[in-house]
mmCIF file of C-alpha atoms in Angstrom:
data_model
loop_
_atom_site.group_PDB
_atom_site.id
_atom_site.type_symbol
_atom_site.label_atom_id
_atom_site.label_comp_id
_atom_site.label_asym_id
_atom_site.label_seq_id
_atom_site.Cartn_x
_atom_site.Cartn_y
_atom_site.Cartn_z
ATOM 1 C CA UNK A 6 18.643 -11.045 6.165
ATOM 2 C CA UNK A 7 17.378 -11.051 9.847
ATOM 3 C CA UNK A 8 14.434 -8.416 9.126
ATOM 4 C CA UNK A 9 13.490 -5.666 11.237
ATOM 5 C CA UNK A 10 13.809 -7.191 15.211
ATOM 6 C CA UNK A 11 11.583 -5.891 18.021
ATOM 7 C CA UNK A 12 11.928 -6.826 21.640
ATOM 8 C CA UNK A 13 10.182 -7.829 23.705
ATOM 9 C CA UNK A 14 7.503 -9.397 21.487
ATOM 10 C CA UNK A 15 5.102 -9.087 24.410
ATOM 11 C CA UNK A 16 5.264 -6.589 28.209
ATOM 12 C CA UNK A 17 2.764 -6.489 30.730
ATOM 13 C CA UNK A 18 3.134 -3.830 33.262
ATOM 14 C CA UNK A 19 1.271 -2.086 35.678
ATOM 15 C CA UNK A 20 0.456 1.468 35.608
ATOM 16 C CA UNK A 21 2.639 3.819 36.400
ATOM 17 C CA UNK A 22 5.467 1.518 35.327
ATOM 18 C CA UNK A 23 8.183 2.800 32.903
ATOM 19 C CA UNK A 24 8.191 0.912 29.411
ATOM 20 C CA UNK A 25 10.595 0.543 26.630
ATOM 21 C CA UNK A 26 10.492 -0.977 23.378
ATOM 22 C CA UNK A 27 13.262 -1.835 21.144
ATOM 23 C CA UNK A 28 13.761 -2.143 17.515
ATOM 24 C CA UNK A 29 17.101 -3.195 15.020
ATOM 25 C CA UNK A 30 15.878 -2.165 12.252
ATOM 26 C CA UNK A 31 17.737 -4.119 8.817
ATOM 27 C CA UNK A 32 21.386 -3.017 8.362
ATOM 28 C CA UNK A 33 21.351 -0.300 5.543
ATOM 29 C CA UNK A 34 18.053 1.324 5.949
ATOM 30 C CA UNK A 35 17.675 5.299 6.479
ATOM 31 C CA UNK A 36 14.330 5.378 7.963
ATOM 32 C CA UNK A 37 12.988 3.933 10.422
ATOM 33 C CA UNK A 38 9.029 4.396 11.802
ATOM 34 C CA UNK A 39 7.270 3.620 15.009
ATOM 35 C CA UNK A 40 3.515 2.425 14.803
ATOM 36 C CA UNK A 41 0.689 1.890 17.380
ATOM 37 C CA UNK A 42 -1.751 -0.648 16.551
ATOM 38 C CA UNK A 43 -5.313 -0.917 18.371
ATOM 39 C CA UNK A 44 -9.042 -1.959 17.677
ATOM 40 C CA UNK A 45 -10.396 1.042 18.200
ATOM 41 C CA UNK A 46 -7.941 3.438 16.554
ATOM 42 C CA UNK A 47 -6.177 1.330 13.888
ATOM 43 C CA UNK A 48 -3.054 1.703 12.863
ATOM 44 C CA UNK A 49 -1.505 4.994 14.013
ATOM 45 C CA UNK A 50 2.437 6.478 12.818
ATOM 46 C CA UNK A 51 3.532 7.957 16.415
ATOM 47 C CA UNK A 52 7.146 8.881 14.722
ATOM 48 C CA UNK A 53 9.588 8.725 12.605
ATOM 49 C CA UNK A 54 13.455 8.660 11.611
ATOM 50 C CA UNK A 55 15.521 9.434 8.690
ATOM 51 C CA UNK A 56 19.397 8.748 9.256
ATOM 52 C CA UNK A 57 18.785 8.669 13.202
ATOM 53 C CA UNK A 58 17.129 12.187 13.017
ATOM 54 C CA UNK A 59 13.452 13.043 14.003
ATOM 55 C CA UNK A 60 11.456 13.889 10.982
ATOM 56 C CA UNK A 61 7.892 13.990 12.271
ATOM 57 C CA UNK A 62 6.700 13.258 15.970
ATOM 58 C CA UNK A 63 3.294 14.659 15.579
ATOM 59 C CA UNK A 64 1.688 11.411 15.924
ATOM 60 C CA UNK A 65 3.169 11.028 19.292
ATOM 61 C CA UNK A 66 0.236 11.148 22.043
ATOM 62 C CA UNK A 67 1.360 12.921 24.764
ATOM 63 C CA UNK A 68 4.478 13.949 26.809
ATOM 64 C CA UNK A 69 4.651 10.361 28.411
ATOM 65 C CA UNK A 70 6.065 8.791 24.642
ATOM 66 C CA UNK A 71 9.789 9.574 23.764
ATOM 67 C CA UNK A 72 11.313 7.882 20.995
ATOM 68 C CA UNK A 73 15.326 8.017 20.219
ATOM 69 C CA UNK A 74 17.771 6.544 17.631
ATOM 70 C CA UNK A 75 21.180 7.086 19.165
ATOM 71 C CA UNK A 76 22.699 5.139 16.099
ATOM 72 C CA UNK A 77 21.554 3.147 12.932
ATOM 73 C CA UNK A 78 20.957 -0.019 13.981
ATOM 74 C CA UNK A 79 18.800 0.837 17.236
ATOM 75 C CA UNK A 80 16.087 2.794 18.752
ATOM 76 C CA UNK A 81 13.775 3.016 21.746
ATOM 77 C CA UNK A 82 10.290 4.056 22.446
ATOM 78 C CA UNK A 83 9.673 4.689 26.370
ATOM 79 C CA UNK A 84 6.553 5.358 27.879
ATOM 80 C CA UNK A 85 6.738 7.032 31.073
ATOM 81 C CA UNK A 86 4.364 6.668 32.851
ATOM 82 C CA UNK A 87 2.283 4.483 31.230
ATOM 83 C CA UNK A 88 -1.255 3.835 31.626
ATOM 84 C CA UNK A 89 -3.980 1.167 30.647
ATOM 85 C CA UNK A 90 -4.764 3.319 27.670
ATOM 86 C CA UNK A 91 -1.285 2.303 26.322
ATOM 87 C CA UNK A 92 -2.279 -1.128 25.807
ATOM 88 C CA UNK A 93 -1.547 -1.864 22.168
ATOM 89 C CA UNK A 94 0.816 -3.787 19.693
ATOM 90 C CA UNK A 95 3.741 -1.482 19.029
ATOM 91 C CA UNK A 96 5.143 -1.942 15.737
ATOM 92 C CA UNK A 97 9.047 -0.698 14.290
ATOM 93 C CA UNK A 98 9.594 -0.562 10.459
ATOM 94 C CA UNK A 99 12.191 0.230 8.566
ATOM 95 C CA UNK A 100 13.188 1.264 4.327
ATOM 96 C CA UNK A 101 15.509 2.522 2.201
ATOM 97 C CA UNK A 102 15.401 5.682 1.188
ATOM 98 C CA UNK A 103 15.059 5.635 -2.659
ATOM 99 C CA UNK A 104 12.606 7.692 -5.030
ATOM 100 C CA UNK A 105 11.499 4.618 -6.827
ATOM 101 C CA UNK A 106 10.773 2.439 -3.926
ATOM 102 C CA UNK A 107 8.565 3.248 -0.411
ATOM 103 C CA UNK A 108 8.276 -0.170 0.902
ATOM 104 C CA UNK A 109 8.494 -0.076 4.975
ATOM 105 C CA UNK A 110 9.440 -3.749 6.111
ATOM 106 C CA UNK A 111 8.021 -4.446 9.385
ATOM 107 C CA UNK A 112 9.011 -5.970 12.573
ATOM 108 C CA UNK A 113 6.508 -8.738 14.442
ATOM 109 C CA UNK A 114 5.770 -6.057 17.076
ATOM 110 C CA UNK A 115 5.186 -5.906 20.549
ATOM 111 C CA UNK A 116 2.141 -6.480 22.106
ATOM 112 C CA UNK A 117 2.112 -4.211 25.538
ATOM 113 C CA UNK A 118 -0.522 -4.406 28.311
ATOM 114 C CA UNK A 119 -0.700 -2.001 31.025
ATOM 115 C CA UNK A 120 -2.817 -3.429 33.927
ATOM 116 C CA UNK B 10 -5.735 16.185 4.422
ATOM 117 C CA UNK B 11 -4.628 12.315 2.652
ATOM 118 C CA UNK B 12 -6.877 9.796 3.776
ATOM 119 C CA UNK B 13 -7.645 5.946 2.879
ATOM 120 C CA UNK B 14 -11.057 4.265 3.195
ATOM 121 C CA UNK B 15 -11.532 0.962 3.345
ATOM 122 C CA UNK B 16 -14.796 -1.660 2.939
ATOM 123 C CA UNK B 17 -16.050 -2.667 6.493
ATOM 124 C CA UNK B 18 -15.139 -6.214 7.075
ATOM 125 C CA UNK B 19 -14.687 -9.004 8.059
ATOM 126 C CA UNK B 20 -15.023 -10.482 4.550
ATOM 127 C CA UNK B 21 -16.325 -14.061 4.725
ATOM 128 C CA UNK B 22 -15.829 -16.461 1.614
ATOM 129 C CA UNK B 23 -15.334 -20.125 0.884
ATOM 130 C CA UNK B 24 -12.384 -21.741 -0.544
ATOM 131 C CA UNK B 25 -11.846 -20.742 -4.451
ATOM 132 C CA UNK B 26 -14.468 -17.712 -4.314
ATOM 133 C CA UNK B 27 -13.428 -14.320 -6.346
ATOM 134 C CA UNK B 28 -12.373 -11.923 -3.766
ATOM 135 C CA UNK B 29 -12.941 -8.487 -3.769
ATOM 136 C CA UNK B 30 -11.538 -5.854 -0.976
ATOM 137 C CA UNK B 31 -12.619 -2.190 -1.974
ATOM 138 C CA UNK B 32 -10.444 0.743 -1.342
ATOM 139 C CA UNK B 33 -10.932 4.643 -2.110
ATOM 140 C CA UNK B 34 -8.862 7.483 -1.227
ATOM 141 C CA UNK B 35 -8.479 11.178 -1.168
ATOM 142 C CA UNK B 36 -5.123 13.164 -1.436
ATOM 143 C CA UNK B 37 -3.936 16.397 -2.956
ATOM 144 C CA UNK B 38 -2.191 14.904 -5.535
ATOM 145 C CA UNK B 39 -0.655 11.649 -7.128
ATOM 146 C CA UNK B 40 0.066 9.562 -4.326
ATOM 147 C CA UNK B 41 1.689 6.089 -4.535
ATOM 148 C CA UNK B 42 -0.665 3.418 -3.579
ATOM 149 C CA UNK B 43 -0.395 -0.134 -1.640
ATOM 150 C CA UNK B 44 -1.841 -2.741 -0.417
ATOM 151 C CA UNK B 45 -0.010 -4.970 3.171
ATOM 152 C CA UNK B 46 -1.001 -8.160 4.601
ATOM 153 C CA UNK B 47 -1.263 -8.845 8.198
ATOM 154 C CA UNK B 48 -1.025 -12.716 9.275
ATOM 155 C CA UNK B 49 -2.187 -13.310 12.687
ATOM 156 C CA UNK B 50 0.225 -12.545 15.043
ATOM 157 C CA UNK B 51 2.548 -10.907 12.872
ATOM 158 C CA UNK B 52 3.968 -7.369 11.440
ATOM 159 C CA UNK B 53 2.395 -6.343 8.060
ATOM 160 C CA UNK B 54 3.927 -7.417 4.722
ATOM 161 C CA UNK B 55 3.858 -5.422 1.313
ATOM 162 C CA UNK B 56 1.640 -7.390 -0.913
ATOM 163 C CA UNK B 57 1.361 -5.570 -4.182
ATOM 164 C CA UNK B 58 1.806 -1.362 -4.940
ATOM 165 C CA UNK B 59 1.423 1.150 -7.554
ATOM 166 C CA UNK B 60 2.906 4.437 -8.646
ATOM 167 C CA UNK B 61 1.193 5.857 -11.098
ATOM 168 C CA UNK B 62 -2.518 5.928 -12.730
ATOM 169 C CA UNK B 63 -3.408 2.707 -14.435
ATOM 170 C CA UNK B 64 -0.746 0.774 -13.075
ATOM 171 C CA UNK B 65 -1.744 -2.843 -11.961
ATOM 172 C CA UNK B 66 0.057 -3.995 -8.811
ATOM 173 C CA UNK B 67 0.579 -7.980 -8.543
ATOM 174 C CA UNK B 68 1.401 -10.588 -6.577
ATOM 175 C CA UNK B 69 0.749 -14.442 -5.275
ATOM 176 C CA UNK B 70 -2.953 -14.438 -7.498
ATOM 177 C CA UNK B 71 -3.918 -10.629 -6.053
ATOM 178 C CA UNK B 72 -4.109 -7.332 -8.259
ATOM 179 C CA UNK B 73 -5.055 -4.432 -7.861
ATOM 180 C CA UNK B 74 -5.433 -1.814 -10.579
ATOM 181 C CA UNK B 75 -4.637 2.558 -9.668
ATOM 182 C CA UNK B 76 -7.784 4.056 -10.920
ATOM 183 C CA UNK B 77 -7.316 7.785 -10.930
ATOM 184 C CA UNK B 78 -10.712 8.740 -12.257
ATOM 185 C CA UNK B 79 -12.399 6.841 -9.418
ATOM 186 C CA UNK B 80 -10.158 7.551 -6.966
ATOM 187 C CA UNK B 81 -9.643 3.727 -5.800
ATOM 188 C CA UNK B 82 -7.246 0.620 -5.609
ATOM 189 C CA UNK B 83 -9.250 -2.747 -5.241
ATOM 190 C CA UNK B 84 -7.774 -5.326 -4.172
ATOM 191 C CA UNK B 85 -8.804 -8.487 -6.146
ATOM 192 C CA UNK B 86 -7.851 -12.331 -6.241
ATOM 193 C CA UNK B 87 -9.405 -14.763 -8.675
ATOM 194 C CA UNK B 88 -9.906 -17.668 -6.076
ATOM 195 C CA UNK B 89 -8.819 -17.424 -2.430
ATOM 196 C CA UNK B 90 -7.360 -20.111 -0.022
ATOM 197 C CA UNK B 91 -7.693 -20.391 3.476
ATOM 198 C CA UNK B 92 -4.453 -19.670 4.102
ATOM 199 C CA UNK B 93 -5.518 -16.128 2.625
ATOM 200 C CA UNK B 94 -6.832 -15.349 5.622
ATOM 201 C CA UNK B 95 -5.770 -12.275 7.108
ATOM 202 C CA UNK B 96 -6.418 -8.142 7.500
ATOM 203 C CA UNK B 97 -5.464 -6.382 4.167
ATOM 204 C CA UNK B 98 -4.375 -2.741 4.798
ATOM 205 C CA UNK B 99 -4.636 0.107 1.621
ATOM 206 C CA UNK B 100 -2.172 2.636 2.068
ATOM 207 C CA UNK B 101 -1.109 5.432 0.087
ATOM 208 C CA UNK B 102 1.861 7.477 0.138
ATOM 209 C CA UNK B 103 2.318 11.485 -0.961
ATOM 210 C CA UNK B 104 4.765 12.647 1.910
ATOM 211 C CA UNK B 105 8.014 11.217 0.814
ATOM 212 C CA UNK B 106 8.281 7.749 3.558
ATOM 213 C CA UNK B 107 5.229 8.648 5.637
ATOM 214 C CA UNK B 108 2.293 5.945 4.630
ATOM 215 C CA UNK B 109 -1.529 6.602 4.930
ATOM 216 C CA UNK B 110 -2.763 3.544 5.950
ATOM 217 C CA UNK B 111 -6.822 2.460 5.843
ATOM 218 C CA UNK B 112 -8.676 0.808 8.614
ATOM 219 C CA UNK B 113 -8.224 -2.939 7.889
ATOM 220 C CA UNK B 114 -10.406 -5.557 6.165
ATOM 221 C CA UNK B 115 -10.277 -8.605 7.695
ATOM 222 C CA UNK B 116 -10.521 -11.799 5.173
ATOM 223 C CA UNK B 117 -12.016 -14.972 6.358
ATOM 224 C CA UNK B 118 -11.640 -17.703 4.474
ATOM 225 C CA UNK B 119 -13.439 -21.269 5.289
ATOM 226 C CA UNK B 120 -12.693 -25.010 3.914
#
């Protein structure tokens, strides 16, 4: 089992710049989450999926972050425009959607930096 | 609202010490409760979790017991190793799929 794949595991950029993450998350699984991940805030749900639908985007900062799942084994998170602020490790994580079991597995990340 | 607190770390211990990470939390009702390892450079990992009150998660020498009367899931391990080093995440969940994660404690552990 590959796991949950992210790419690219790291992005610089400069501000202004249009960014967008990836994520496969493992064949089979219904949801599928996007996480920020920063000193100062922790670790932060911006959104999430269940069978390529939207359930929750109220952790999503601001108008610049869209996230989409067009299908179930792929989805983006763009940042347009981004800013220095953005600078963070961007993690995707995926489960299976089953009463006895809430286990997310997680992808390495991506570690963005917005100069 | 749900909400995990975690000790302050980083947690600094020699080789073979008794580990202790504390945890509290505060939700509406009977949430499920976890704990997830984060290597360096990596994604975080489920270590151990717990459904119901007095449940004992465990897993590779850590438990952690669901207390409902204190309101807390401590992580514990009866001798660490270096390669125990890492940040150690509570969590708990009460919204079907959407985890409450805590701060971090970050475990150092020395030769």
């Amino acid at each position: 089992d590959a796991g949950v794949i992210q790419s690219p595991r790291h992005e610089v950029t400069e501000m202004g710049q249009e960014v967008t993450l990836r994520c496969k998350p493992i064949s089979g699984h219904d949801y599928l989450f996007w996480y920020r991940q920063t000193m100062m805030r922790g670790l932060e749900l911006l959104i999430y999926f269940n069978n390529n639908v939207p359930i929750d985007d109220s952790g999503m900062p601001e108008d610049r972050f869209s996230a989409k799942m067009p299908n179930a084994s792929f989805s983006t998170l763009k940042i347009q425009p981004s800013e220095p602020r953005d600078s963070a490790v961007y993690f995707c994580a995926s489960s299976l959607g089953t009463l006895s079991s809430y286990e997310q597995y997680f992808g390495p990340g991506t570690r963005l930096t917005v100069t | 609202g749900n909400s995990v607190t975690q000790m302050e770390g980083p947690v600094t211990l020699s080789e073979e010490a008794f580990l202790t990470i504390n945890c509290t939390y505060t939700a509406t009702g009977y949430p499920s409760l976890f704990w997830y390892v984060q290597y360096p450079g990596e994604g975080l990992q489920l270590l151990l979790k717990a459904t119901k009150a007095d449940d004992k998660g465990s897993n590779k020498g850590f438990e952690a017991t669901y207390r409902k009367e204190t309101t807390s899931f401590h992580l514990e391990k009866g001798s660490v190793q270096v390669s125990d080093s890492a940040v150690y995440f509570c969590a708990l969940n009460m919204d079907f799929q959407k985890l409450v994660f805590g701060t971090g404690t970050r475990l150092l552990v020395s030769p």
